Coordinates of N, CA and C and ligand atoms in Angstrom, one line a residue:
X175 N -9.9 -97.3 -100.4 CA -10.0 -96.5 -101.7 C -9.1 -95.2 -101.6
X176 N -8.4 -94.9 -102.7 CA -7.6 -93.7 -102.7 C -8.1 -92.6 -103.6
X177 N -8.1 -91.3 -103.1 CA -8.5 -90.2 -103.9 C -7.5 -89.1 -103.7
X178 N -7.6 -87.9 -104.5 CA -6.7 -86.8 -104.3 C -7.4 -85.6 -103.8
X179 N -6.8 -84.8 -102.9 CA -7.4 -83.6 -102.5 C -7.1 -82.5 -103.5
X180 N -7.5 -81.2 -103.2 CA -7.3 -80.1 -104.1 C -5.9 -79.8 -104.5
X181 N -4.9 -80.2 -103.6 CA -3.5 -80.0 -103.9 C -2.8 -81.2 -104.6
X182 N -3.6 -82.2 -104.9 CA -3.1 -83.4 -105.6 C -2.5 -84.4 -104.6
X183 N -2.7 -84.1 -103.3 CA -2.2 -85.1 -102.3 C -3.1 -86.4 -102.3
X184 N -2.5 -87.5 -102.4 CA -3.2 -88.7 -102.4 C -3.7 -89.0 -101.0
X185 N -5.0 -89.2 -100.9 CA -5.6 -89.5 -99.6 C -6.1 -91.0 -99.6
X186 N -5.6 -91.7 -98.7 CA -6.0 -93.1 -98.6 C -6.9 -93.3 -97.4
X187 N -8.1 -93.7 -97.7 CA -9.0 -93.9 -96.6 C -8.9 -95.3 -96.1
X188 N -9.0 -95.4 -94.7 CA -9.0 -96.7 -94.1 C -10.1 -97.5 -94.6
X189 N -9.9 -98.8 -94.8 CA -11.0 -99.7 -95.2 C -12.1 -99.6 -94.2
X190 N -13.4 -99.5 -94.8 CA -14.5 -99.5 -93.9 C -14.6 -100.8 -93.1
X191 N -14.8 -100.6 -91.8 CA -15.0 -101.7 -90.9 C -16.3 -102.5 -91.4
X192 N -16.2 -103.8 -91.3 CA -17.4 -104.6 -91.6 C -18.3 -104.5 -90.5
X193 N -19.5 -103.8 -90.7 CA -20.4 -103.6 -89.5 C -21.6 -104.5 -89.5
X194 N -21.7 -105.4 -90.5 CA -22.8 -106.3 -90.6 C -22.8 -107.3 -89.5
X195 N -24.0 -107.3 -88.8 CA -24.1 -108.4 -87.7 C -24.9 -109.5 -88.3
X196 N -24.7 -110.7 -87.8 CA -25.5 -111.8 -88.2 C -27.0 -111.5 -87.9
X197 N -27.9 -112.0 -88.7 CA -29.3 -111.7 -88.5 C -29.8 -112.3 -87.2
X198 N -30.7 -111.5 -86.5 CA -31.2 -112.0 -85.2 C -32.0 -113.3 -85.4
X199 N -32.0 -114.1 -84.4 CA -32.7 -115.4 -84.4 C -33.9 -115.3 -83.4
X200 N -34.9 -116.1 -83.7 CA -36.1 -116.0 -82.9 C -36.5 -117.4 -82.4
X201 N -36.8 -117.4 -81.1 CA -37.3 -118.6 -80.4 C -38.8 -118.7 -80.7
X202 N -39.3 -119.9 -81.1 CA -40.7 -120.1 -81.2 C -41.2 -120.9 -79.9
X203 N -42.1 -120.3 -79.2 CA -42.6 -120.9 -77.9 C -44.0 -121.3 -78.0
X204 N -44.4 -122.4 -77.3 CA -45.8 -122.7 -77.1 C -46.1 -122.3 -75.7
X205 N -47.4 -121.9 -75.5 CA -47.9 -121.4 -74.2 C -48.9 -122.5 -73.7
X206 N -48.9 -122.6 -72.4 CA -49.9 -123.6 -71.8 C -51.3 -123.0 -71.8
X207 N -52.3 -123.9 -71.9 CA -53.7 -123.5 -71.6 C -54.4 -124.7 -71.0
X208 N -55.6 -124.6 -70.6 CA -56.3 -125.7 -69.9 C -57.0 -126.6 -70.8
X209 N -57.1 -126.3 -72.1 CA -58.1 -127.0 -72.9 C -57.5 -127.8 -74.1
X210 N -56.3 -127.3 -74.6 CA -55.8 -128.1 -75.8 C -55.3 -129.5 -75.3
X211 N -55.7 -130.5 -76.0 CA -55.3 -131.9 -75.5 C -53.8 -132.1 -75.7
X212 N -53.2 -132.8 -74.7 CA -51.8 -133.0 -74.7 C -51.4 -133.7 -76.0
X213 N -52.2 -134.7 -76.5 CA -51.9 -135.4 -77.7 C -51.8 -134.5 -78.9
X214 N -52.7 -133.5 -79.0 CA -52.6 -132.6 -80.1 C -51.3 -131.7 -80.1
X215 N -50.9 -131.3 -78.9 CA -49.7 -130.5 -78.8 C -48.5 -131.3 -79.2
X216 N -48.4 -132.6 -78.8 CA -47.3 -133.5 -79.2 C -47.3 -133.6 -80.7
X217 N -48.4 -133.8 -81.3 CA -48.5 -133.9 -82.8 C -48.0 -132.6 -83.5
X218 N -48.4 -131.5 -82.9 CA -48.0 -130.2 -83.5 C -46.5 -130.0 -83.4
X219 N -45.9 -130.4 -82.3 CA -44.5 -130.2 -82.1 C -43.7 -131.2 -83.1
X220 N -44.2 -132.4 -83.3 CA -43.6 -133.3 -84.2 C -43.7 -132.8 -85.7
X221 N -44.9 -132.3 -86.0 CA -45.2 -131.9 -87.4 C -44.4 -130.6 -87.8
X222 N -44.4 -129.6 -86.9 CA -43.9 -128.3 -87.3 C -42.5 -128.0 -86.9
X223 N -42.0 -128.8 -85.9 CA -40.7 -128.5 -85.3 C -39.8 -129.7 -85.5
X224 N -40.2 -130.7 -86.3 CA -39.3 -131.8 -86.7 C -38.7 -132.5 -85.5
X225 N -39.5 -132.7 -84.4 CA -39.1 -133.5 -83.3 C -39.6 -134.9 -83.3
X226 N -38.9 -135.8 -82.7 CA -39.4 -137.2 -82.6 C -40.5 -137.2 -81.5
X227 N -41.2 -138.3 -81.4 CA -42.3 -138.3 -80.5 C -41.9 -138.1 -79.0
X228 N -40.8 -138.7 -78.7 CA -40.3 -138.6 -77.3 C -39.9 -137.2 -76.9
X229 N -39.1 -136.5 -77.8 CA -38.7 -135.1 -77.6 C -40.0 -134.2 -77.5
X230 N -40.9 -134.4 -78.5 CA -42.1 -133.6 -78.5 C -42.9 -133.8 -77.2
X231 N -43.0 -135.0 -76.7 CA -43.7 -135.2 -75.4 C -43.0 -134.5 -74.3
X232 N -41.7 -134.5 -74.2 CA -40.9 -133.8 -73.2 C -41.2 -132.3 -73.3
X233 N -41.2 -131.7 -74.5 CA -41.5 -130.3 -74.7 C -42.9 -130.0 -74.2
X234 N -43.8 -130.8 -74.6 CA -45.2 -130.6 -74.3 C -45.4 -130.6 -72.7
X235 N -44.7 -131.5 -72.1 CA -44.9 -131.6 -70.6 C -44.2 -130.4 -69.9
X236 N -43.1 -129.9 -70.5 CA -42.5 -128.7 -70.0 C -43.4 -127.5 -70.1
X237 N -44.1 -127.4 -71.2 CA -45.1 -126.3 -71.4 C -46.2 -126.5 -70.4
X238 N -46.7 -127.7 -70.2 CA -47.8 -128.0 -69.3 C -47.4 -127.6 -67.9
X239 N -46.2 -127.9 -67.5 CA -45.7 -127.7 -66.1 C -45.3 -126.2 -65.9
X240 N -44.5 -125.6 -66.8 CA -43.9 -124.3 -66.6 C -44.7 -123.2 -67.2
X241 N -45.6 -123.5 -68.1 CA -46.4 -122.4 -68.7 C -46.0 -122.0 -70.1
X242 N -44.7 -122.3 -70.4 CA -44.3 -122.1 -71.8 C -43.0 -123.0 -72.0
X243 N -42.8 -123.2 -73.3 CA -41.6 -124.0 -73.7 C -41.2 -123.8 -75.1
X244 N -39.9 -123.9 -75.3 CA -39.2 -123.6 -76.6 C -39.3 -124.8 -77.6
X245 N -39.7 -124.5 -78.8 CA -39.8 -125.6 -79.8 C -38.7 -125.5 -80.8
X246 N -38.0 -124.3 -81.0 CA -36.9 -124.2 -81.9 C -36.5 -122.8 -82.1
X247 N -35.4 -122.5 -82.7 CA -34.8 -121.2 -83.0 C -34.6 -121.0 -84.4
X248 N -35.1 -120.0 -85.0 CA -35.1 -119.8 -86.5 C -34.9 -118.3 -86.9
X249 N -34.5 -118.1 -88.1 CA -34.5 -116.7 -88.6 C -35.9 -116.2 -88.6
X250 N -36.1 -114.9 -88.6 CA -37.4 -114.2 -88.4 C -38.5 -114.7 -89.3
X251 N -38.3 -114.8 -90.6 CA -39.4 -115.2 -91.5 C -39.8 -116.6 -91.3
X252 N -38.9 -117.5 -91.0 CA -39.2 -118.9 -90.7 C -40.0 -119.1 -89.4
X253 N -39.5 -118.4 -88.4 CA -40.2 -118.4 -87.1 C -41.6 -117.9 -87.2
X254 N -41.8 -116.8 -88.0 CA -43.1 -116.2 -88.2 C -44.0 -117.1 -88.9
X255 N -43.5 -117.8 -89.9 CA -44.3 -118.8 -90.7 C -44.8 -119.9 -89.8
X256 N -43.8 -120.4 -89.0 CA -44.2 -121.5 -88.1 C -45.3 -121.1 -87.1
X257 N -45.2 -119.9 -86.5 CA -46.2 -119.4 -85.6 C -47.6 -119.4 -86.3
X258 N -47.6 -118.9 -87.6 CA -48.9 -118.8 -88.3 C -49.4 -120.2 -88.6
X259 N -48.6 -121.1 -89.0 CA -49.0 -122.5 -89.4 C -49.6 -123.2 -88.1
X260 N -48.9 -123.0 -87.0 CA -49.4 -123.7 -85.8 C -50.7 -123.1 -85.3
X261 N -50.9 -121.7 -85.4 CA -52.1 -121.1 -84.9 C -53.3 -121.5 -85.9
X262 N -53.0 -121.5 -87.2 CA -54.0 -121.9 -88.1 C -54.5 -123.3 -87.9
X263 N -53.6 -124.2 -87.7 CA -53.9 -125.6 -87.5 C -54.7 -125.8 -86.2
X264 N -54.3 -125.1 -85.1 CA -55.0 -125.2 -83.8 C -56.4 -124.6 -83.9
X265 N -56.6 -123.5 -84.6 CA -57.9 -122.9 -84.7 C -58.8 -123.8 -85.5
X266 N -58.3 -124.3 -86.6 CA -59.1 -125.2 -87.4 C -59.6 -126.4 -86.6
X267 N -58.7 -126.9 -85.7 CA -59.1 -128.0 -84.9 C -59.9 -127.6 -83.7
X268 N -60.1 -126.3 -83.5 CA -61.0 -125.8 -82.4 C -60.3 -125.7 -81.0
X269 N -58.9 -125.6 -81.1 CA -58.2 -125.5 -79.8 C -57.6 -124.1 -79.6
X270 N -57.5 -123.7 -78.3 CA -57.0 -122.3 -78.1 C -55.5 -122.2 -77.9
X271 N -54.7 -123.3 -78.4 CA -53.3 -123.3 -78.2 C -52.7 -121.9 -78.7
X272 N -51.7 -121.4 -77.9 CA -51.0 -120.2 -78.3 C -49.6 -120.5 -78.6
X273 N -49.1 -119.8 -79.7 CA -47.7 -119.9 -80.1 C -47.2 -118.5 -80.4
X274 N -46.0 -118.2 -79.9 CA -45.4 -116.9 -80.0 C -43.9 -117.0 -80.4
X275 N -43.4 -115.9 -80.9 CA -42.0 -115.9 -81.1 C -41.3 -114.7 -80.4
X276 N -40.1 -114.9 -80.0 CA -39.3 -113.8 -79.3 C -37.9 -113.9 -79.7
X277 N -37.2 -112.7 -79.8 CA -35.9 -112.7 -80.2 C -35.0 -113.5 -79.2
X278 N -34.1 -114.3 -79.8 CA -33.4 -115.2 -79.0 C -32.2 -114.5 -78.3
Ligands
TYC135 N1 -52.5 -128.1 -70.3 C1 -53.0 -128.9 -71.3 C2 -53.9 -130.0 -70.7 O1 -53.8 -130.3 -69.6 C3 -51.9 -129.5 -72.2 C4 -51.2 -128.4 -73.0 C5 -49.8 -128.6 -73.1 C6 -51.8 -127.4 -73.6 C7 -49.0 -127.6 -73.8 C8 -51.0 -126.4 -74.3 O2 -48.9 -125.7 -75.1 C9 -49.7 -126.6 -74.4 N2 -54.7 -130.6 -71.6

């Protein structure tokens, strides 16, 4: 953009640097517990994270073995909605399954 100072001198400002960063992404993780049935966890991963049965089973077993496992990476509002839907479904079914999100 060009403007003039008090003497009429044209001042040309350098173009503003583009400072916008891409929006942060969030991992959605399932946490292990001793009570939620394996079959229920597999069904949850298939339903909310669009995985086939085989992939869902692998993720479930990883959570069972390592304590936690990643189901997907999403923008903040989508990750947050998935966490809420999973927790609501698990509580309605009477299971203590935990689902969390963290910045990727
Ligand atoms: N540990 C559970 C069991 O033995 C299975 C399980 C897997 C629970 C993954 C939660 O996120 C989980 N029934």
